[in-house]
XYZ file of C-alpha atoms in Angstrom:
268
model
C 20.015 11.187 -11.725
C 20.456 7.552 -12.838
C 17.740 6.229 -15.126
C 16.670 2.691 -14.268
C 15.913 1.011 -17.603
C 13.957 -1.744 -15.886
C 11.165 0.658 -15.007
C 8.523 2.030 -17.362
C 6.353 5.093 -17.423
C 2.674 4.980 -16.635
C 1.770 6.081 -20.136
C 3.910 3.447 -21.882
C 2.561 0.734 -19.581
C -1.011 1.611 -20.525
C -0.170 1.845 -24.218
C 1.489 -1.575 -24.125
C -1.576 -3.024 -22.440
C -3.794 -1.565 -25.146
C -1.655 -2.871 -27.988
C -1.561 -6.334 -26.394
C -5.338 -6.314 -26.060
C -5.734 -5.544 -29.752
C -9.033 -3.639 -29.621
C -10.484 -0.543 -27.930
C -13.225 -2.594 -26.238
C -10.709 -4.824 -24.465
C -8.894 -1.776 -23.148
C -11.779 -0.773 -20.883
C -10.461 -2.644 -17.821
C -7.057 -1.010 -18.013
C -8.607 2.353 -18.873
C -10.174 2.426 -15.397
C -6.694 2.911 -13.936
C -6.842 6.545 -14.999
C -10.502 7.623 -14.967
C -11.267 10.291 -17.549
C -8.223 9.603 -19.740
C -9.156 8.285 -23.184
C -7.129 5.814 -25.230
C -6.509 8.527 -27.836
C -5.241 10.887 -25.137
C -2.790 8.269 -23.922
C -1.393 7.810 -27.427
C -1.276 11.568 -27.958
C 0.679 12.069 -24.738
C 3.164 9.284 -25.448
C 6.593 10.575 -26.465
C 7.878 10.092 -29.987
C 10.067 6.991 -30.406
C 13.253 9.053 -30.544
C 12.313 11.185 -27.509
C 13.806 10.462 -24.067
C 11.266 8.788 -21.759
C 11.094 10.043 -18.171
C 11.427 7.157 -15.685
C 8.709 6.038 -13.309
C 11.404 5.905 -10.651
C 14.726 7.694 -10.326
C 17.775 7.096 -8.180
C 19.714 9.755 -6.299
C 23.239 9.379 -4.994
C 22.746 12.029 -2.327
C 19.743 11.049 -0.253
C 18.343 10.576 3.242
C 20.475 7.979 5.100
C 17.262 6.235 6.190
C 16.015 6.024 2.632
C 16.895 3.896 -0.367
C 17.772 6.745 -2.718
C 14.925 5.601 -4.965
C 12.415 8.370 -5.733
C 8.773 7.944 -6.726
C 6.626 10.979 -7.534
C 8.967 13.248 -5.579
C 9.112 10.983 -2.482
C 12.088 8.959 -1.339
C 11.229 5.342 -0.567
C 12.263 4.305 2.947
C 14.412 1.359 3.940
C 12.467 -1.759 4.905
C 12.158 -2.968 8.483
C 13.711 -6.440 8.630
C 12.603 -9.508 10.613
C 14.464 -8.101 13.617
C 11.622 -5.598 13.824
C 9.138 -8.171 15.152
C 9.915 -7.107 18.698
C 9.178 -3.502 17.735
C 5.897 -4.475 16.061
C 4.771 -6.399 19.157
C 5.909 -3.842 21.744
C 3.544 -3.206 24.674
C 3.651 0.554 24.171
C 2.016 0.190 20.759
C -1.456 -0.023 22.308
C -1.018 3.401 23.900
C 0.894 4.985 21.010
C -1.229 3.788 18.096
C -4.708 2.995 19.502
C -5.311 -0.137 17.374
C -8.937 -0.387 18.570
C -9.644 3.001 16.947
C -8.028 1.818 13.727
C -10.269 -1.253 13.684
C -13.357 0.875 14.362
C -12.525 3.065 11.372
C -12.536 0.007 9.083
C -16.254 -0.655 9.630
C -15.694 -4.392 9.190
C -18.564 -6.794 8.638
C -18.824 -10.592 9.012
C -18.092 -12.401 5.765
C -15.766 -9.771 4.328
C -12.372 -10.529 2.818
C -9.668 -8.254 4.220
C -6.025 -8.132 3.132
C -3.413 -7.043 5.665
C -0.687 -5.849 3.304
C 2.719 -6.055 4.965
C 1.201 -7.957 7.863
C 4.483 -8.290 9.732
C 3.984 -10.395 12.850
C 0.196 -10.253 12.487
C -0.478 -7.452 14.978
C -3.583 -6.382 13.041
C -4.221 -9.663 11.220
C -5.321 -11.493 14.349
C -7.359 -8.528 15.574
C -9.256 -8.422 12.279
C -9.970 -12.172 12.136
C -12.740 -12.195 14.796
C -14.362 -9.155 13.183
C -14.938 -10.873 9.825
C -15.866 -14.155 11.477
C -15.857 -17.713 10.192
C -17.510 -16.706 6.918
C -14.881 -14.048 6.269
C -11.181 -14.251 5.582
C -7.996 -12.334 6.373
C -5.214 -12.501 3.798
C -1.968 -11.801 5.661
C 0.464 -10.691 2.940
C 4.208 -10.690 3.538
C 7.380 -11.111 1.488
C 9.934 -11.771 4.249
C 10.381 -15.446 5.132
C 10.814 -14.811 8.872
C 7.570 -12.839 8.978
C 5.752 -15.509 6.956
C 6.915 -18.213 9.357
C 5.790 -16.143 12.342
C 2.358 -15.592 10.797
C 1.893 -19.291 10.050
C 2.977 -20.312 13.557
C 0.669 -17.802 15.237
C -2.285 -18.739 13.041
C -1.814 -22.380 14.020
C -1.375 -21.592 17.726
C -4.425 -19.338 17.788
C -6.461 -21.734 15.614
C -7.281 -18.788 13.369
C -8.772 -20.853 10.555
C -9.962 -17.770 8.661
C -6.410 -16.409 8.314
C -4.580 -17.252 5.097
C -0.893 -16.387 4.877
C 0.040 -15.114 1.408
C 3.593 -14.804 0.135
C 3.743 -11.742 -2.044
C 6.593 -10.241 -4.016
C 8.060 -6.750 -4.327
C 5.817 -6.032 -7.323
C 2.744 -8.179 -6.664
C 0.872 -8.930 -3.395
C -0.748 -11.967 -5.083
C -4.302 -11.078 -4.137
C -7.337 -12.532 -5.925
C -8.618 -10.262 -8.696
C -11.918 -8.678 -7.678
C -11.980 -10.690 -4.478
C -11.131 -8.286 -1.633
C -13.403 -5.886 0.259
C -10.678 -3.961 2.066
C -6.892 -3.698 2.062
C -5.231 -2.432 5.245
C -1.723 -0.972 4.965
C -0.257 0.007 8.349
C 3.103 1.828 8.395
C 4.167 -0.098 5.297
C 3.360 1.861 2.151
C 6.317 4.247 2.484
C 8.669 1.216 2.319
C 7.277 -0.412 -0.836
C 10.055 -0.711 -3.416
C 7.548 -0.647 -6.293
C 4.533 1.324 -5.064
C 2.968 1.862 -8.494
C 3.093 -1.827 -9.411
C 1.849 -3.037 -6.019
C -1.008 -0.547 -5.785
C -2.091 -1.294 -9.347
C -2.451 -4.943 -8.293
C -4.237 -3.887 -5.111
C -6.781 -1.923 -7.119
C -7.349 -4.925 -9.377
C -7.973 -7.059 -6.282
C -10.693 -4.791 -4.911
C -14.353 -5.572 -5.334
C -16.526 -2.690 -6.666
C -16.548 -0.048 -3.958
C -13.630 -1.764 -2.222
C -11.443 0.311 0.057
C -7.758 0.765 0.829
C -6.934 2.093 4.297
C -3.523 3.560 5.048
C -2.249 4.185 8.561
C 0.862 6.355 8.355
C 2.766 8.708 10.638
C 1.812 12.321 9.913
C 4.461 14.040 7.823
C 2.628 17.336 8.247
C 3.381 17.345 11.985
C 7.020 18.093 12.943
C 6.194 17.040 16.512
C 5.864 13.421 15.349
C 9.352 12.176 16.136
C 9.714 9.552 13.430
C 12.341 9.521 10.675
C 11.110 11.711 7.812
C 11.144 9.009 5.132
C 8.920 6.883 7.385
C 6.159 9.516 7.353
C 3.480 10.168 4.718
C 1.398 13.272 4.130
C -2.234 13.070 3.030
C -1.375 15.194 -0.013
C 1.356 12.792 -1.121
C -0.887 9.772 -0.604
C -3.601 11.403 -2.723
C -1.082 12.140 -5.454
C 0.202 8.567 -5.562
C -3.204 6.901 -5.296
C -4.600 9.090 -8.070
C -2.019 7.465 -10.376
C -3.657 4.065 -9.829
C -7.287 5.177 -9.843
C -8.071 5.329 -6.122
C -10.031 8.248 -4.644
C -9.730 9.530 -1.073
C -13.070 9.404 0.713
C -12.158 10.112 4.329
C -9.295 10.976 6.666
C -9.370 10.226 10.378
C -7.066 12.367 12.527
C -7.912 11.061 16.007
C -4.769 8.957 16.584
C -1.915 10.461 18.607
C 0.749 10.231 15.873
C -0.775 8.794 12.718
C -3.573 9.507 10.320
C -5.968 6.964 8.863
C -6.490 7.753 5.177
C -9.248 5.854 3.382
C -9.414 5.455 -0.400
C -12.033 3.783 -2.559
C -12.114 2.067 -5.902
C -14.512 3.807 -8.237
C -15.277 2.468 -11.694
């Protein structure tokens, strides 16, 4: 195991935030990341200064060839699909394989809502969501790859989708407005995030009270789903990882042929 000194543990991150704030009252916003954990408990659970600190991430030399070798909460992070994957994202068979209309129905979208499409790719879902939220709503199409960003901008202009805003995120921050998003949709992307804890912490901060995060991922529980293992996610693993950032599972939809729709909510 190789310890990456650039990463930090969840406990030390929260402690640092508290110290920077300077008072227990100002810690309340950060405290919501781990509901039920008091400031005193965080300090009590922090290792002594001379104790080795377990990493948030670890790196393994021997790993799945389709993965990065980077491990988060027992799961290997998958390699990212590059801009050459646009053709795959836009394939005709996707309608039959993934039933996007069912995914949209599960979102229960309303006019005027702000929806973030995290890892929007070529905009397959972005431009299907835009009419649902209407002129008073907005779709934030978040991407980090330049080729994908250019594709999104070009398609938004061609389609005159004035309620679509293309957002350039980073590996650690999707650059979403704090407290400004009703719903974040993450389709076949989460398993590739290089820094899932950091990104999802920012996502939670971006949610309005009662805001939701919806994951669409290939079912790891089903061996009949013929997708590379590191590109699948189980509901149990998603729950484990979302619990770390203060998101609670409220519903799972298992009606798609190959994927599940797993819905989490921000609760204060």
